[in-house]
Amino acid sequence: MDRRSLPFGLAVVALVLLWVVAVPRLDRATAYDDEVRAGEQFALTESIVFTPAVGWEVTGGYRVDPGASAQQSGPVRLSSRGVAIVLSSGDFSGTPDALLSQIDKITTRLTDGEGFHVSQRRVSLTTKMGDVGIAQGFASARASGFIAALVLGGTGVEVQVVGPPDQIAAVGDEVSAMVESIHATDGATS
């Protein structure tokens, strides 16, 4: 054994222990300080809301007071068990398929195409209010997940779900319910 390589080997072992043992334990020991409670809704715009799953950590977004209209709105960011979900919106007059193509193009450009690639064919989704969107899986050098796109009354809604594949599968029903809950309070549809 070459003694000169011993410090490098110990450094690698220390890094592995840090990421495999210490970081997951720290994550489990850290309590959420802003959990979603039953029945809460968040406002993406003045008239587009969604209902997140109970217990997810809120890292950004505006709650809608029950029975009231949205006072503030914007992107919503949630996380749970290593999975992050980000919802954002903007003006868009095309189809959900065209919106997803635009999102793919921008993401590929931002990453210079390095590591980002679509991993599944596009599939349609339907919200509880009957609006039809589209979703597609992706993988990059740092993460995997899927992107969903909806268009409601001239507003495009983008949903990005990112995390380890096994964790995304574990919270799949919750994520599906959140995406299906997206709706326009003013009756605008796709």
Tab-separated table of C-alpha atoms in Angstrom, residues 1-189:
chain	number	residue	atom	x	y	z
A	1	MET	CA	0.000	0.000	0.000
A	2	ASP	CA	1.262	3.436	-0.931
A	3	ARG	CA	1.203	5.602	2.204
A	4	ARG	CA	1.009	8.770	0.125
A	5	SER	CA	-2.533	7.868	-0.981
A	6	LEU	CA	-3.787	7.214	2.575
A	7	PRO	CA	-4.879	10.856	3.261
A	8	PHE	CA	-6.850	10.943	0.000
A	9	GLY	CA	-8.513	7.627	0.791
A	10	LEU	CA	-9.470	8.820	4.275
A	11	ALA	CA	-10.884	12.028	2.796
A	12	VAL	CA	-13.067	10.003	0.421
A	13	VAL	CA	-14.308	7.803	3.277
A	14	ALA	CA	-15.090	10.920	5.347
A	15	LEU	CA	-17.083	12.445	2.470
A	16	VAL	CA	-19.054	9.242	1.943
A	17	LEU	CA	-19.887	9.024	5.654
A	18	LEU	CA	-20.900	12.684	5.660
A	19	TRP	CA	-23.366	12.294	2.760
A	20	VAL	CA	-24.592	8.780	3.464
A	21	VAL	CA	-24.872	8.901	7.255
A	22	ALA	CA	-24.612	12.412	8.704
A	23	VAL	CA	-26.708	14.445	6.254
A	24	PRO	CA	-29.699	12.032	6.227
A	25	ARG	CA	-29.677	11.884	10.049
A	26	LEU	CA	-29.560	15.665	10.264
A	27	ASP	CA	-32.428	15.900	7.776
A	28	ARG	CA	-34.567	13.480	9.819
A	29	ALA	CA	-33.737	15.278	13.070
A	30	THR	CA	-34.632	18.716	11.737
A	31	ALA	CA	-38.263	19.582	12.402
A	32	TYR	CA	-40.288	21.397	9.805
A	33	ASP	CA	-41.263	24.857	10.970
A	34	ASP	CA	-43.955	25.687	8.409
A	35	GLU	CA	-45.960	22.595	7.592
A	36	VAL	CA	-49.045	22.554	5.406
A	37	ARG	CA	-52.181	22.064	7.492
A	38	ALA	CA	-55.364	20.347	6.343
A	39	GLY	CA	-57.493	22.424	3.970
A	40	GLU	CA	-54.908	25.095	3.216
A	41	GLN	CA	-54.694	26.528	-0.277
A	42	PHE	CA	-51.946	28.558	-1.929
A	43	ALA	CA	-52.353	31.257	-4.599
A	44	LEU	CA	-50.299	31.025	-7.779
A	45	THR	CA	-52.164	34.030	-9.201
A	46	GLU	CA	-55.135	36.077	-8.030
A	47	SER	CA	-57.416	33.392	-9.474
A	48	ILE	CA	-55.398	30.152	-9.630
A	49	VAL	CA	-54.958	28.131	-6.442
A	50	PHE	CA	-53.968	24.643	-5.417
A	51	THR	CA	-54.163	22.490	-2.309
A	52	PRO	CA	-50.870	21.022	-1.102
A	53	ALA	CA	-50.545	17.745	0.788
A	54	VAL	CA	-50.725	17.949	4.570
A	55	GLY	CA	-47.342	17.883	6.309
A	56	TRP	CA	-45.216	19.180	3.438
A	57	GLU	CA	-42.761	21.939	4.377
A	58	VAL	CA	-43.560	25.331	2.890
A	59	THR	CA	-40.420	27.087	1.695
A	60	GLY	CA	-42.229	29.748	-0.307
A	61	GLY	CA	-45.682	30.874	-1.361
A	62	TYR	CA	-48.818	32.669	-0.242
A	63	ARG	CA	-51.684	31.063	1.637
A	64	VAL	CA	-55.266	31.951	0.800
A	65	ASP	CA	-57.448	32.695	3.796
A	66	PRO	CA	-60.444	30.330	3.879
A	67	GLY	CA	-63.435	31.917	2.214
A	68	ALA	CA	-61.436	34.922	1.012
A	69	SER	CA	-59.787	35.853	-2.271
A	70	ALA	CA	-56.021	35.809	-2.701
A	71	GLN	CA	-54.379	38.882	-1.233
A	72	GLN	CA	-50.919	37.916	-2.481
A	73	SER	CA	-49.831	35.333	-5.036
A	74	GLY	CA	-46.706	33.932	-6.630
A	75	PRO	CA	-44.558	30.828	-6.986
A	76	VAL	CA	-45.013	28.106	-4.386
A	77	ARG	CA	-42.182	25.892	-3.147
A	78	LEU	CA	-42.713	22.814	-0.978
A	79	SER	CA	-40.588	19.888	0.117
A	80	SER	CA	-41.006	16.561	1.819
A	81	ARG	CA	-38.777	13.523	2.259
A	82	GLY	CA	-36.123	14.765	-0.155
A	83	VAL	CA	-38.592	15.766	-2.880
A	84	ALA	CA	-39.143	19.387	-3.878
A	85	ILE	CA	-42.118	20.706	-5.821
A	86	VAL	CA	-42.152	24.179	-7.348
A	87	LEU	CA	-45.217	25.720	-8.968
A	88	SER	CA	-45.025	28.924	-10.974
A	89	SER	CA	-47.197	30.728	-13.475
A	90	GLY	CA	-47.132	33.343	-16.196
A	91	ASP	CA	-49.041	34.617	-19.201
A	92	PHE	CA	-49.355	31.957	-21.891
A	93	SER	CA	-51.910	31.606	-24.662
A	94	GLY	CA	-50.820	28.322	-26.258
A	95	THR	CA	-51.555	24.713	-25.424
A	96	PRO	CA	-50.110	22.796	-22.462
A	97	ASP	CA	-47.996	20.831	-24.965
A	98	ALA	CA	-46.548	24.084	-26.362
A	99	LEU	CA	-45.879	25.325	-22.820
A	100	LEU	CA	-44.032	22.117	-21.950
A	101	SER	CA	-41.949	22.449	-25.139
A	102	GLN	CA	-41.048	26.011	-24.131
A	103	ILE	CA	-40.102	24.873	-20.616
A	104	ASP	CA	-37.908	22.077	-22.063
A	105	LYS	CA	-36.211	24.534	-24.426
A	106	ILE	CA	-35.461	27.034	-21.640
A	107	THR	CA	-34.223	24.350	-19.256
A	108	THR	CA	-31.976	22.837	-21.921
A	109	ARG	CA	-30.593	26.295	-22.726
A	110	LEU	CA	-29.975	27.106	-19.048
A	111	THR	CA	-28.078	23.874	-18.541
A	112	ASP	CA	-26.313	24.122	-21.930
A	113	GLY	CA	-27.819	20.730	-22.631
A	114	GLU	CA	-25.324	19.159	-20.268
A	115	GLY	CA	-26.911	16.377	-18.336
A	116	PHE	CA	-30.527	17.442	-18.870
A	117	HIS	CA	-32.583	15.107	-20.970
A	118	VAL	CA	-36.179	14.060	-21.236
A	119	SER	CA	-36.559	10.610	-19.784
A	120	GLN	CA	-40.129	9.677	-20.631
A	121	ARG	CA	-42.720	10.335	-23.289
A	122	ARG	CA	-45.335	12.963	-22.620
A	123	VAL	CA	-48.527	11.906	-20.877
A	124	SER	CA	-51.714	13.843	-20.308
A	125	LEU	CA	-53.097	14.647	-16.888
A	126	THR	CA	-56.509	15.836	-15.816
A	127	THR	CA	-57.233	18.004	-12.796
A	128	LYS	CA	-60.202	17.464	-10.489
A	129	MET	CA	-61.942	20.352	-12.280
A	130	GLY	CA	-61.459	18.614	-15.647
A	131	ASP	CA	-58.639	20.767	-17.011
A	132	VAL	CA	-56.183	18.817	-19.152
A	133	GLY	CA	-52.425	19.305	-18.888
A	134	ILE	CA	-49.342	17.404	-19.892
A	135	ALA	CA	-46.364	15.979	-18.005
A	136	GLN	CA	-42.971	14.555	-18.861
A	137	GLY	CA	-40.128	13.013	-16.873
A	138	PHE	CA	-36.572	14.312	-16.996
A	139	ALA	CA	-33.135	13.512	-15.671
A	140	SER	CA	-30.082	15.684	-15.228
A	141	ALA	CA	-26.656	15.271	-13.745
A	142	ARG	CA	-27.953	16.425	-10.360
A	143	ALA	CA	-31.596	15.345	-10.182
A	144	SER	CA	-34.543	13.603	-11.768
A	145	GLY	CA	-38.261	14.227	-11.722
A	146	PHE	CA	-40.991	15.498	-13.959
A	147	ILE	CA	-42.446	18.722	-15.295
A	148	ALA	CA	-46.164	19.309	-15.741
A	149	ALA	CA	-47.794	22.128	-17.703
A	150	LEU	CA	-51.347	23.475	-17.577
A	151	VAL	CA	-52.921	26.474	-19.265
A	152	LEU	CA	-55.927	28.058	-17.539
A	153	GLY	CA	-57.552	31.074	-19.164
A	154	GLY	CA	-54.379	32.542	-20.662
A	155	THR	CA	-52.162	31.652	-17.712
A	156	GLY	CA	-49.567	28.913	-17.969
A	157	VAL	CA	-48.822	26.886	-14.862
A	158	GLU	CA	-45.543	25.003	-14.558
A	159	VAL	CA	-45.026	22.294	-11.944
A	160	GLN	CA	-41.534	20.902	-11.370
A	161	VAL	CA	-40.996	17.907	-9.135
A	162	VAL	CA	-37.371	17.047	-8.321
A	163	GLY	CA	-35.789	14.417	-6.123
A	164	PRO	CA	-34.398	10.906	-5.928
A	165	PRO	CA	-36.536	8.492	-8.009
A	166	ASP	CA	-37.374	6.237	-5.055
A	167	GLN	CA	-38.524	9.203	-2.975
A	168	ILE	CA	-40.605	10.614	-5.838
A	169	ALA	CA	-42.272	7.207	-6.118
A	170	ALA	CA	-42.906	7.218	-2.357
A	171	VAL	CA	-44.756	10.561	-2.480
A	172	GLY	CA	-46.285	9.993	-5.914
A	173	ASP	CA	-49.903	9.892	-4.719
A	174	GLU	CA	-49.474	13.139	-2.767
A	175	VAL	CA	-47.825	14.876	-5.731
A	176	SER	CA	-50.556	13.682	-8.091
A	177	ALA	CA	-53.251	14.978	-5.740
A	178	MET	CA	-51.515	18.370	-5.528
A	179	VAL	CA	-51.253	18.698	-9.322
A	180	GLU	CA	-54.869	17.595	-9.749
A	181	SER	CA	-56.014	20.240	-7.254
A	182	ILE	CA	-54.824	23.167	-9.405
A	183	HIS	CA	-57.819	25.201	-10.521
A	184	ALA	CA	-59.006	28.679	-11.417
A	185	THR	CA	-61.355	30.272	-8.903
A	186	ASP	CA	-62.850	32.481	-11.613
A	187	GLY	CA	-63.916	29.494	-13.709
A	188	ALA	CA	-61.199	29.898	-16.375
A	189	THR	CA	-60.410	26.568	-18.013
